[in-house]
XYZ file of C-alpha atoms in Angstrom:
747
model
C 6.466 8.210 17.364
C 6.352 7.152 20.990
C 6.712 10.255 23.102
C 9.403 10.602 25.718
C 12.323 9.375 23.580
C 14.913 11.744 22.180
C 16.317 9.659 19.367
C 15.790 6.583 17.308
C 18.779 4.958 18.962
C 17.171 5.359 22.390
C 14.216 3.329 21.184
C 16.106 0.163 20.320
C 15.888 -1.347 23.772
C 13.399 -3.937 24.979
C 11.242 -1.176 26.436
C 10.690 0.284 22.950
C 6.980 -0.246 22.769
C 5.990 0.260 26.400
C 3.840 3.285 27.148
C 5.711 6.454 28.138
C 4.685 9.807 29.436
C 4.182 12.501 26.863
C 7.285 14.411 25.884
C 7.711 18.025 24.839
C 9.369 17.720 21.445
C 7.853 20.258 19.095
C 8.433 18.305 15.883
C 8.126 14.576 15.647
C 9.155 11.786 13.338
C 6.358 12.239 10.802
C 7.748 15.670 9.940
C 10.552 13.976 8.041
C 8.132 11.980 5.921
C 6.019 14.999 5.039
C 9.219 16.957 4.561
C 10.121 14.574 1.761
C 6.618 14.912 0.356
C 6.760 18.724 0.414
C 10.188 18.949 -1.176
C 9.291 16.352 -3.787
C 6.040 18.092 -4.634
C 7.881 21.389 -4.829
C 10.358 19.929 -7.299
C 7.549 18.492 -9.389
C 5.264 21.528 -9.486
C 7.826 24.339 -9.600
C 6.106 26.247 -6.794
C 8.274 29.196 -5.940
C 8.643 32.340 -7.954
C 5.183 32.188 -9.568
C 2.770 34.973 -8.756
C -0.839 34.060 -8.170
C -3.531 35.294 -10.508
C -5.578 35.848 -7.364
C -3.089 37.674 -5.178
C -4.690 38.773 -1.916
C -3.998 42.467 -2.345
C -4.169 44.648 -5.483
C -1.114 46.495 -4.237
C 0.972 43.324 -4.403
C 3.164 43.659 -7.487
C 5.634 40.892 -6.868
C 5.607 37.882 -4.585
C 7.817 38.239 -1.566
C 10.993 36.192 -1.494
C 10.571 33.469 1.100
C 12.799 30.768 2.483
C 10.706 27.637 1.841
C 12.134 25.795 4.832
C 11.284 28.610 7.210
C 7.899 29.115 5.573
C 6.855 25.542 6.156
C 8.233 25.424 9.715
C 6.363 28.616 10.551
C 3.110 27.150 9.283
C 3.297 23.622 10.694
C 0.810 23.499 13.548
C 1.245 20.419 15.708
C -1.881 21.247 17.691
C -3.818 21.470 14.435
C -2.489 18.062 13.392
C -3.374 16.502 16.718
C -6.873 17.988 16.581
C -7.363 16.647 13.058
C -6.153 13.206 14.039
C -8.437 13.076 17.048
C -11.470 14.293 15.085
C -10.817 12.020 12.119
C -10.493 8.931 14.344
C -13.153 9.808 16.911
C -15.593 7.418 15.235
C -15.412 4.279 13.155
C -14.991 5.684 9.631
C -16.264 2.676 7.693
C -16.921 3.234 3.994
C -20.582 3.594 3.076
C -21.710 4.503 6.605
C -23.017 7.738 8.063
C -19.810 8.420 9.989
C -17.735 7.765 6.882
C -19.812 10.247 4.896
C -19.570 12.725 7.763
C -15.783 12.659 7.592
C -15.749 13.208 3.825
C -17.958 16.276 4.275
C -15.729 17.521 7.083
C -12.628 17.232 4.903
C -14.356 18.929 1.975
C -15.387 21.918 4.111
C -11.930 22.198 5.659
C -10.163 22.128 2.313
C -12.582 24.655 0.833
C -11.854 27.077 3.684
C -8.123 26.756 2.960
C -8.514 28.763 -0.230
C -7.968 26.100 -2.900
C -9.251 26.967 -6.362
C -11.727 24.107 -6.356
C -12.890 21.501 -3.848
C -15.628 19.004 -4.594
C -16.921 15.536 -3.789
C -16.561 12.835 -6.413
C -19.255 10.295 -5.557
C -19.970 6.768 -6.783
C -22.568 4.185 -5.847
C -20.644 0.952 -5.453
C -21.005 -2.573 -4.127
C -19.759 -2.835 -0.537
C -19.715 -5.629 2.029
C -20.878 -5.404 5.659
C -21.232 -7.745 8.656
C -24.682 -8.593 9.986
C -25.018 -6.657 13.239
C -27.848 -8.799 14.579
C -26.288 -12.141 13.634
C -22.477 -11.866 13.913
C -20.025 -14.146 12.148
C -18.406 -16.852 14.243
C -16.222 -19.949 14.246
C -17.351 -22.845 16.429
C -16.275 -26.293 17.539
C -19.212 -28.675 17.234
C -19.813 -32.296 18.177
C -21.011 -33.620 14.830
C -22.960 -36.461 16.455
C -24.841 -34.563 19.156
C -24.731 -31.127 17.583
C -23.475 -29.644 20.851
C -21.388 -26.480 20.483
C -18.283 -26.718 22.663
C -16.612 -23.444 21.643
C -17.628 -20.174 19.945
C -15.195 -17.476 18.835
C -15.627 -13.876 19.908
C -17.223 -11.613 17.327
C -16.110 -8.446 19.118
C -12.902 -7.113 20.611
C -13.032 -6.374 24.338
C -12.820 -2.751 25.456
C -9.495 -2.204 27.211
C -9.458 1.581 27.752
C -12.065 4.238 28.450
C -11.864 5.188 24.767
C -12.850 1.788 23.439
C -15.347 0.731 26.114
C -18.791 -0.020 24.642
C -17.538 0.720 21.152
C -17.098 -2.805 19.864
C -17.354 -3.575 16.177
C -18.123 -6.911 14.623
C -15.125 -8.626 13.078
C -15.381 -9.674 9.451
C -13.497 -9.874 6.191
C -15.164 -7.833 3.485
C -16.588 -9.615 0.434
C -16.518 -12.996 2.122
C -19.751 -14.685 0.996
C -22.490 -15.480 3.482
C -22.353 -19.208 4.104
C -22.127 -21.844 6.818
C -19.503 -24.570 6.400
C -18.839 -27.601 8.588
C -15.714 -29.734 8.276
C -12.310 -30.747 9.595
C -9.597 -28.118 9.924
C -6.041 -27.985 8.532
C -3.292 -25.553 9.548
C -1.678 -23.998 6.432
C 0.845 -21.568 7.963
C 0.627 -18.271 5.980
C -1.415 -19.810 3.179
C 1.167 -19.129 0.470
C 1.451 -21.174 -2.712
C 4.494 -22.910 -1.231
C 2.579 -23.773 1.956
C -0.248 -25.387 0.014
C 2.226 -27.249 -2.175
C 4.004 -28.640 0.884
C 0.731 -29.992 2.262
C -0.501 -31.522 -0.977
C 2.791 -32.699 -2.496
C 5.024 -33.519 0.481
C 2.325 -34.765 2.879
C -0.293 -35.833 0.306
C -3.080 -34.083 2.211
C -6.302 -33.674 0.269
C -7.617 -30.188 1.086
C -10.935 -30.645 -0.688
C -13.827 -29.634 1.563
C -11.421 -28.822 4.381
C -11.537 -25.663 6.469
C -8.052 -24.156 6.483
C -6.674 -21.869 9.176
C -3.858 -19.481 8.262
C -2.052 -16.680 9.987
C -1.977 -13.162 8.585
C 1.282 -12.002 6.998
C 3.626 -12.499 4.009
C 0.805 -12.220 1.425
C -2.562 -10.453 1.387
C -5.706 -11.950 2.871
C -7.288 -12.075 -0.578
C -4.366 -14.099 -1.929
C -4.624 -16.576 0.954
C -8.279 -17.138 0.133
C -7.503 -17.357 -3.586
C -4.901 -20.065 -2.886
C -7.297 -21.977 -0.648
C -9.954 -21.851 -3.337
C -7.511 -23.272 -5.915
C -7.043 -26.303 -3.653
C -10.817 -26.744 -3.205
C -10.908 -25.805 0.471
C -14.394 -25.017 1.776
C -13.590 -22.081 4.084
C -10.722 -20.028 5.526
C -10.121 -18.873 9.084
C -7.497 -16.147 9.540
C -5.790 -15.048 12.727
C -2.855 -12.880 13.790
C -0.254 -15.095 15.440
C 1.540 -13.505 18.415
C 4.806 -14.286 16.606
C 3.746 -11.542 14.180
C 1.798 -9.141 16.405
C 3.005 -9.680 19.987
C 6.642 -10.680 20.209
C 6.383 -10.339 23.999
C 3.427 -12.714 24.232
C 5.218 -14.892 26.777
C 4.932 -11.923 29.142
C 1.189 -11.416 28.631
C 0.544 -11.612 32.349
C 2.750 -8.574 32.918
C 0.680 -6.495 30.500
C 3.005 -6.391 27.521
C 0.248 -5.698 24.973
C -2.119 -2.800 24.288
C -2.993 -0.603 26.154
C 0.509 -0.762 27.638
C 2.333 -1.077 24.301
C 1.728 -1.285 20.565
C 1.481 -5.104 20.581
C -1.895 -6.618 19.686
C -3.651 -8.052 22.774
C -4.959 -11.589 22.821
C -8.510 -10.505 21.952
C -7.491 -8.268 19.034
C -8.824 -9.116 15.560
C -7.473 -7.934 12.225
C -9.982 -7.142 9.486
C -9.283 -7.116 5.760
C -10.846 -7.486 2.350
C -10.810 -10.701 0.373
C -11.751 -8.926 -2.857
C -9.456 -10.442 -5.502
C -9.073 -7.244 -7.501
C -9.496 -3.542 -6.845
C -12.426 -1.335 -7.706
C -16.181 -1.877 -7.650
C -16.843 -5.594 -8.317
C -20.009 -4.609 -10.211
C -18.250 -2.434 -12.805
C -14.828 -3.989 -13.533
C -12.760 -1.742 -15.784
C -15.352 1.039 -15.865
C -16.462 3.725 -13.385
C -19.556 3.257 -11.221
C -21.395 6.239 -12.682
C -25.168 6.505 -12.690
C -25.248 5.642 -16.395
C -23.156 2.473 -16.135
C -24.919 -0.883 -16.059
C -23.522 -3.330 -13.483
C -22.509 -6.807 -14.560
C -24.559 -9.898 -13.829
C -23.999 -10.707 -10.098
C -23.033 -14.270 -11.057
C -20.049 -12.880 -12.969
C -18.559 -10.879 -10.094
C -14.913 -11.783 -9.519
C -15.432 -12.530 -5.835
C -14.351 -15.436 -3.698
C -16.767 -18.344 -3.519
C -15.663 -19.631 -0.106
C -16.255 -17.893 3.240
C -13.456 -16.377 5.293
C -13.598 -15.182 8.889
C -10.910 -13.611 11.121
C -10.491 -14.554 14.787
C -8.275 -13.426 17.645
C -5.219 -15.433 18.604
C -6.779 -16.412 21.929
C -9.529 -18.075 19.876
C -7.045 -19.477 17.363
C -5.313 -21.136 20.320
C -8.459 -23.201 20.906
C -8.850 -24.048 17.219
C -5.200 -25.112 16.826
C -4.785 -27.006 20.099
C -4.639 -30.787 19.891
C -4.718 -31.007 16.111
C -3.901 -34.444 14.774
C -1.486 -35.254 11.979
C 2.166 -34.315 11.489
C 4.011 -31.652 13.413
C 4.465 -28.719 11.054
C 7.921 -27.600 9.856
C 9.768 -25.448 12.366
C 9.401 -22.273 10.293
C 5.615 -22.752 10.452
C 5.651 -22.465 14.252
C 4.223 -19.307 15.742
C 4.315 -18.135 19.353
C 1.192 -19.774 20.725
C 1.870 -22.220 23.603
C 1.014 -25.277 21.499
C 2.627 -27.849 19.263
C 1.843 -26.590 15.770
C 0.377 -29.683 14.170
C -1.230 -29.697 10.745
C -4.343 -31.852 11.081
C -6.816 -32.573 9.629
C -9.103 -32.901 12.604
C -8.359 -33.305 16.301
C -6.251 -35.901 18.043
C -8.294 -38.601 19.823
C -11.532 -36.742 19.122
C -12.954 -37.492 15.702
C -16.385 -36.237 16.771
C -15.303 -32.583 16.860
C -15.597 -30.518 13.684
C -15.216 -26.830 12.927
C -18.173 -24.728 11.863
C -17.639 -21.400 10.104
C -20.658 -19.113 9.912
C -20.461 -15.930 7.856
C -23.522 -13.683 7.587
C -22.035 -10.798 5.607
C -24.255 -8.999 3.144
C -23.640 -6.939 0.022
C -25.187 -3.531 -0.453
C -24.964 -0.643 -2.893
C -23.774 2.463 -1.027
C -22.579 5.935 -1.972
C -18.894 6.634 -1.359
C -17.310 10.094 -1.399
C -13.857 11.038 -2.628
C -12.724 14.545 -1.714
C -10.873 16.286 -4.558
C -9.109 19.639 -4.151
C -7.169 21.571 -6.783
C -4.789 24.486 -7.228
C -4.524 25.466 -10.874
C -0.995 25.721 -12.283
C 0.207 29.061 -13.590
C 2.240 27.881 -16.597
C 1.267 24.235 -17.143
C -2.277 23.930 -15.796
C -2.795 20.748 -17.834
C -0.040 18.881 -16.000
C -1.059 17.353 -12.670
C 0.837 16.496 -9.502
C -1.502 14.388 -7.365
C -1.212 13.845 -3.597
C -3.422 11.274 -1.954
C -4.436 9.379 1.146
C -7.724 7.761 2.099
C -10.201 8.522 4.873
C -12.159 5.284 5.320
C -10.992 2.840 7.985
C -11.865 -0.608 9.273
C -12.632 0.951 12.651
C -10.931 4.121 13.962
C -7.825 3.789 11.803
C -5.653 6.349 13.554
C -2.427 5.086 11.986
C -4.027 3.690 8.834
C -5.168 6.005 7.313
C -5.797 9.008 9.511
C -2.125 9.802 10.224
C -1.621 10.289 6.485
C -5.011 11.914 6.007
C -4.302 14.497 8.732
C -0.912 15.292 7.222
C -2.499 15.658 3.779
C -5.015 18.139 5.212
C -2.188 20.078 6.885
C -0.469 20.177 3.496
C -3.650 21.637 1.992
C -3.601 24.362 4.658
C 0.012 25.248 3.893
C -0.489 25.279 0.136
C -3.521 27.499 0.692
C -1.363 29.822 2.778
C 1.208 30.030 -0.020
C -1.540 30.715 -2.530
C -2.896 33.536 -0.385
C 0.591 35.094 -0.329
C 0.599 35.269 -4.112
C 2.463 32.067 -4.957
C 0.925 29.795 -7.544
C 2.537 26.515 -8.643
C 3.830 26.055 -12.153
C 1.802 22.837 -12.546
C -1.629 21.984 -11.179
C -1.686 20.324 -7.764
C -4.517 17.941 -6.888
C -5.267 16.700 -3.378
C -7.322 13.506 -3.066
C -8.798 11.861 0.007
C -10.205 8.525 -1.138
C -13.147 6.549 0.165
C -13.605 2.745 0.349
C -9.886 2.143 -0.024
C -9.835 -0.570 2.634
C -12.289 -2.695 0.664
C -10.093 -2.791 -2.441
C -9.024 0.773 -3.392
C -12.554 1.332 -4.663
C -12.746 5.135 -4.470
C -9.429 5.769 -6.203
C -10.080 3.075 -8.811
C -13.491 4.450 -9.799
C -12.038 7.964 -10.079
C -9.133 6.799 -12.233
C -11.475 4.736 -14.404
C -13.730 7.750 -14.919
C -10.810 10.046 -15.744
C -8.423 7.512 -17.259
C -7.719 9.360 -20.512
C -7.050 12.631 -18.707
C -4.863 11.060 -16.033
C -2.863 9.015 -18.539
C -2.142 12.030 -20.702
C -1.598 14.730 -18.090
C -0.489 13.343 -14.711
C 3.174 13.796 -13.878
C 3.245 11.852 -10.606
C 1.107 10.505 -7.797
C 2.461 10.700 -4.220
C 0.731 8.613 -1.559
C 0.775 8.808 2.255
C -1.755 6.645 4.062
C 0.003 5.023 7.052
C 2.355 7.892 7.716
C 4.004 6.721 10.921
C 3.982 3.002 11.703
C 7.278 3.312 13.568
C 10.160 5.705 14.049
C 13.210 3.894 12.739
C 13.689 5.020 9.150
C 11.995 6.170 5.988
C 10.240 3.516 3.940
C 9.913 4.459 0.276
C 8.101 2.503 -2.410
C 8.675 4.209 -5.729
C 8.986 4.095 -9.471
C 12.679 4.066 -10.435
C 12.082 7.402 -12.187
C 11.382 9.123 -8.852
C 14.157 7.443 -6.865
C 16.834 10.083 -7.416
C 14.357 12.879 -6.779
C 13.704 11.366 -3.349
C 17.426 11.188 -2.673
C 17.776 14.852 -3.617
C 15.039 15.993 -1.271
C 16.192 13.699 1.552
C 19.489 15.593 1.486
C 17.506 18.779 2.183
C 15.266 17.495 4.971
C 16.807 17.715 8.457
C 17.105 14.419 10.280
C 14.419 13.782 12.887
C 17.178 12.598 15.260
C 20.194 14.478 16.565
C 22.654 11.746 15.540
C 22.344 12.560 11.827
C 22.440 15.780 9.857
C 19.898 15.004 7.152
C 17.170 12.482 6.531
C 19.342 11.043 3.739
C 22.122 10.297 6.249
C 19.692 8.562 8.584
C 18.017 6.658 5.743
C 21.355 5.438 4.358
C 22.690 4.452 7.790
C 19.603 2.398 8.561
C 19.677 0.794 5.098
C 23.252 -0.360 5.734
C 22.104 -2.143 8.862
C 20.099 -4.479 6.608
C 22.790 -4.781 3.941
C 26.326 -3.567 4.580
C 26.963 -3.274 0.836
C 24.282 -0.616 0.379
C 25.677 2.534 -1.231
C 22.304 4.281 -1.401
C 19.218 4.312 0.808
C 16.963 1.365 0.049
C 13.948 1.936 -2.190
C 11.389 -0.721 -3.043
C 9.907 -0.987 -6.532
C 6.931 -3.019 -5.228
C 4.302 -0.722 -6.706
C 1.778 -3.536 -7.136
C 0.517 -3.535 -3.574
C -0.274 -1.592 -0.472
C -2.436 1.406 -1.264
C -4.209 3.669 -3.721
C -1.104 4.326 -5.804
C -1.596 0.880 -7.357
C -4.381 1.919 -9.725
C -2.455 4.995 -10.897
C 0.577 2.889 -11.721
C -1.074 -0.244 -13.050
C -3.816 1.301 -15.168
C -2.613 4.802 -16.042
C 1.180 4.373 -16.017
C 1.708 7.364 -13.712
C 5.009 7.511 -11.824
C 4.215 6.891 -8.146
C 5.764 6.965 -4.699
C 4.404 5.854 -1.325
C 6.109 7.236 1.791
C 6.027 6.322 5.479
C 8.232 5.938 8.524
C 8.649 2.394 9.732
C 10.068 0.331 12.564
C 13.270 -1.724 12.681
C 12.464 -4.946 10.832
C 15.612 -6.606 12.186
C 14.465 -6.254 15.745
C 10.791 -6.674 14.929
C 10.516 -9.085 11.962
C 6.822 -8.456 11.458
C 5.025 -7.370 8.304
C 2.998 -4.469 9.643
C 2.077 -2.363 12.661
C 0.662 -4.888 15.196
C -2.620 -3.030 15.832
C -3.214 -2.773 12.098
C -6.905 -3.035 11.059
C -8.010 -3.733 14.637
C -10.295 -1.691 16.892
C -7.211 -0.757 18.913
C -5.695 1.342 16.108
C -7.195 4.406 17.804
C -6.169 7.810 19.081
C -5.150 6.380 22.454
C -2.561 4.066 20.913
C -1.394 6.711 18.464
C -0.764 9.465 20.999
C 1.248 7.070 23.144
C 3.153 5.122 20.503
C 3.158 7.304 17.325
C 2.905 10.982 16.376
C 2.404 13.008 13.149
C 4.060 16.153 11.874
C 5.557 17.713 8.773
C 8.186 20.098 7.343
C 9.469 21.618 4.077
C 9.092 22.338 0.276
C 11.127 23.089 -2.990
C 11.114 23.852 -6.781
C 12.102 22.621 -10.305
C 10.794 23.448 -13.796
C 12.334 20.310 -15.330
C 10.822 17.126 -13.957
C 13.309 15.571 -11.495
C 13.060 12.109 -13.052
C 16.186 10.142 -13.878
C 15.543 7.838 -16.814
C 18.888 6.022 -16.506
C 17.774 4.777 -13.095
C 14.783 3.180 -14.808
C 16.830 1.499 -17.537
C 19.380 0.200 -15.012
C 16.602 -1.431 -12.982
C 15.090 -3.078 -16.061
C 18.446 -4.393 -17.276
C 19.046 -5.953 -13.854
C 15.628 -7.622 -13.901
C 16.227 -9.048 -17.384
C 19.745 -10.183 -16.499
C 18.292 -12.125 -13.542
C 15.617 -13.713 -15.727
C 18.108 -14.826 -18.367
C 20.513 -16.132 -15.716
C 17.746 -18.204 -14.106
C 16.188 -19.603 -17.278
C 18.817 -19.487 -20.032
C 19.380 -23.232 -20.049
C 15.741 -24.313 -20.110
C 14.869 -21.622 -22.673
C 17.583 -22.919 -24.954
C 16.322 -26.471 -24.597
C 12.810 -25.391 -25.616
C 13.669 -23.035 -28.454
C 12.659 -19.870 -26.591
C 14.255 -16.866 -28.292
C 15.336 -14.093 -25.939
C 18.117 -12.312 -27.840
C 15.725 -9.575 -28.940
C 14.729 -8.954 -25.312
C 18.357 -8.452 -24.301
C 18.955 -6.238 -27.323
C 15.867 -4.130 -26.577
C 17.015 -3.624 -22.982
C 20.433 -2.442 -24.161
C 18.830 -0.091 -26.677
C 16.659 1.389 -23.932
C 19.699 1.909 -21.731
C 21.537 3.673 -24.547
C 18.503 5.859 -25.210
C 18.276 6.916 -21.550
C 21.991 7.773 -21.435
C 21.699 9.809 -24.619
C 18.562 11.537 -23.361
C 20.228 12.673 -20.142
C 23.311 13.860 -22.042
C 21.030 15.916 -24.270
C 19.432 17.526 -21.222
C 22.832 18.374 -19.760
C 23.852 20.044 -23.011
C 20.818 22.326 -23.041
C 21.456 25.947 -22.093
C 18.834 28.108 -20.372
C 16.119 25.519 -20.853
C 13.774 27.548 -18.644
C 13.662 30.168 -21.391
C 12.537 27.571 -23.968
C 9.056 26.601 -22.754
C 8.108 24.487 -25.762
C 11.336 22.495 -25.651
C 11.053 22.095 -21.892
C 7.533 20.815 -22.373
C 8.727 18.306 -24.988
C 11.408 16.867 -22.710
C 8.987 16.599 -19.786
C 6.412 14.827 -21.939
C 9.026 12.346 -23.122
C 9.931 11.542 -19.515
C 6.267 11.140 -18.526
C 5.471 8.883 -21.463
C 8.479 6.610 -20.873
C 6.662 5.158 -17.845
C 3.447 4.679 -19.853
C 5.306 2.659 -22.495
C 5.288 -0.358 -20.158
C 1.501 -0.658 -20.011
C -0.019 -3.537 -21.990
C -3.647 -3.269 -22.991
C -4.593 -6.877 -22.149
C -2.919 -6.881 -18.724
C -1.457 -9.962 -17.064
C -2.830 -13.366 -18.063
C -4.500 -13.770 -14.660
C -5.119 -10.067 -13.861
C -6.411 -8.201 -16.921
C -6.714 -4.881 -15.083
C -3.075 -4.922 -13.924
C -1.419 -3.579 -17.037
C 2.162 -2.718 -16.064
C 4.332 -5.424 -17.596
C 7.278 -4.775 -15.253
C 5.860 -4.079 -11.793
C 2.667 -6.132 -11.458
C 1.923 -9.095 -9.215
C -0.296 -11.962 -10.261
C -2.801 -13.722 -8.012
C -1.202 -17.026 -8.936
C 2.335 -15.859 -8.336
C 4.243 -17.633 -5.551
C 5.319 -15.464 -2.645
C 9.032 -16.099 -3.163
C 9.113 -15.235 -6.879
C 10.412 -11.839 -7.936
C 7.521 -9.892 -9.348
C 9.427 -7.987 -12.001
C 8.301 -8.914 -15.509
C 5.792 -11.227 -13.767
C 4.249 -12.360 -17.050
C 7.553 -14.111 -17.697
C 8.456 -15.196 -14.156
C 4.985 -16.489 -13.266
C 4.638 -18.383 -16.544
C 8.014 -20.003 -15.888
C 6.872 -20.936 -12.397
C 3.795 -22.611 -13.888
C 5.934 -24.438 -16.466
C 8.247 -25.758 -13.754
C 5.158 -27.050 -11.956
C 3.937 -29.067 -14.904
C 1.845 -26.668 -16.962
C 2.522 -26.466 -20.700
C 2.614 -22.694 -21.215
C 5.504 -22.285 -23.646
C 3.431 -20.291 -26.135
C 2.301 -17.975 -23.352
C 5.933 -17.549 -22.270
C 7.027 -16.623 -25.786
C 4.199 -14.099 -25.990
C 5.189 -12.538 -22.664
C 8.808 -12.195 -23.823
C 7.512 -10.596 -27.020
C 5.403 -8.096 -25.034
C 8.350 -7.171 -22.804
C 10.524 -6.644 -25.892
C 7.832 -4.538 -27.549
C 7.442 -2.298 -24.478
C 11.200 -1.733 -24.250
C 11.307 -0.797 -27.919
C 8.364 1.582 -27.435
C 10.067 3.270 -24.471
C 13.272 3.605 -26.518
C 11.350 5.276 -29.332
C 9.656 7.589 -26.836
C 13.001 8.890 -25.554
C 14.503 9.076 -29.044
C 12.069 11.528 -30.593
C 13.508 14.256 -32.847
C 15.385 16.810 -30.840
C 16.918 14.314 -28.444
C 18.592 11.066 -29.476
C 18.601 9.865 -33.071
């Protein structure tokens, strides 16, 4: 949070993101996010009222009765958080480097001193991608006749404060192949499927052997490159348009960008990975252990065309004076140019673009930090909390704000353990490595422990970019966890004085986006964003990802403007953001609501049938069984919850309690399909997965069906594939129904 403001409402003016003097508020906006995490974890693990096997004093006969809210408040140490954040982001914490390893060791030692039962490093030797320090990547304008270079992009970001002077880092996109490409350039907007279709179908532009330039946003960098490759482009240049990262760009001369605000300055460069999938590219589907044989390098699922990011001051040169048609109005950014499409330059056919990428691949050791508190009654049931510690450069917002809060959580749990309180279920804390390059650390760990995680994990809670703004809570969650989050949000005090609870604030802000909202908004987009993806897609574990975000109505941008740049550092964080945390709670029965899940699935299927009923009927596609299976699942969830309500003193029936909890856990797993999506075999959740080939405007629920229909509408004959995808969806619904209808519940 930006210091010096007393409420969210006071930050809605034009001066929102201009640097302020430090304030004196003891607790800041991030406390609400971690408050939700603490309460939710407490509900899941059943923390309170369980005496530790390792109580600190032999004279302790019974744990003291504590108010969890007061306990957490008493143990939150803002100075500790600030020290962690500064130490974590004091160096570039790039995966596979000495400073990255140093941070992992630091976290391990800190967690071990907190008194957890076990803390260890989980290491893997994986394939990583690095820029060539002696021969940086670049984009040039070249006279193809004389060979004269008339422009060269900057490979470094200029130092703008005393903290980032002489600490420049080469810009690159990880896993882009080393190659030099020369050709004419075409502007492709955000590089979505629809953008490429407009160019090739509406304007009849042949993109073969063309260099395409796209702005960051809407879809991932890897998907932009994937789309470009499908249209036979030879290279991709990416840049952050000021329309997305500096809405005040017209006032650049008055210093509207960093270091005076959170907006990206004209020399800022966003880094990213263009790895198509997640995990080590050398061991797809299997962990990178010392006994695993890597695949043939020629079979790696990596992009074949180079990609290089540039700043928007350099993109201005590349986009100026393009020939061809003026682009559609919604393709226009905020650069002071006419956004033409190309190819090539107006009245200057001699000028071509040259993209030089000198990245190299190398096997490096990465280090996950794993900490554990053993459960007292159900030690074989795991609640997992995670963030990651690697960053593109300093990464103070992403990921160190979440990583610092996770470490503070470890301290508080250790304090509770020392007082004689042991959780009902096992709690695991995970700080992942190499997440920025494709969730590599978390993926390798899940692959190595897949059977255990699938059978025993109750939930995974993720916090990596804890505070990107200070407007309202952003929750991405499985439907099963949605009501649990509502419950805990009612218990967390609002971070602003205008609302009583976080729930009130969350609901009020949700209504600003949609006046018909009756509940706070929750996204089910569990296919993207962070390390929770592998837990959900491969192991079927219920997941949630929490953060505080900015007002998307006022700032219609996709992410924090300094994201993945060298300016996401402690200086920007202490002036424009701030971490913190609060509270905790308890529940023996898992706080999952299965009717929420069935309601979501019925809505998705209703939308599918509404959109495609006519064309399915014309092509003999049977979908009655899908509708019937969805209704059966809904009935099973209603019956299951009625059965739970009818139970008396369930806490005194441990075996029955265990049975119900296992049924709830396994209901999520029922929607995993062994073969995965047609285009993404390692994304196995049939409901909440996104395909590489999926258009950006398609709903990604039951994507095997929706993406196949998209392909059919665009001329591909995939009716057999469609029928198979409908069959798989029906089968999963029937399996989930059976799971909730085991003897003792619904018959």
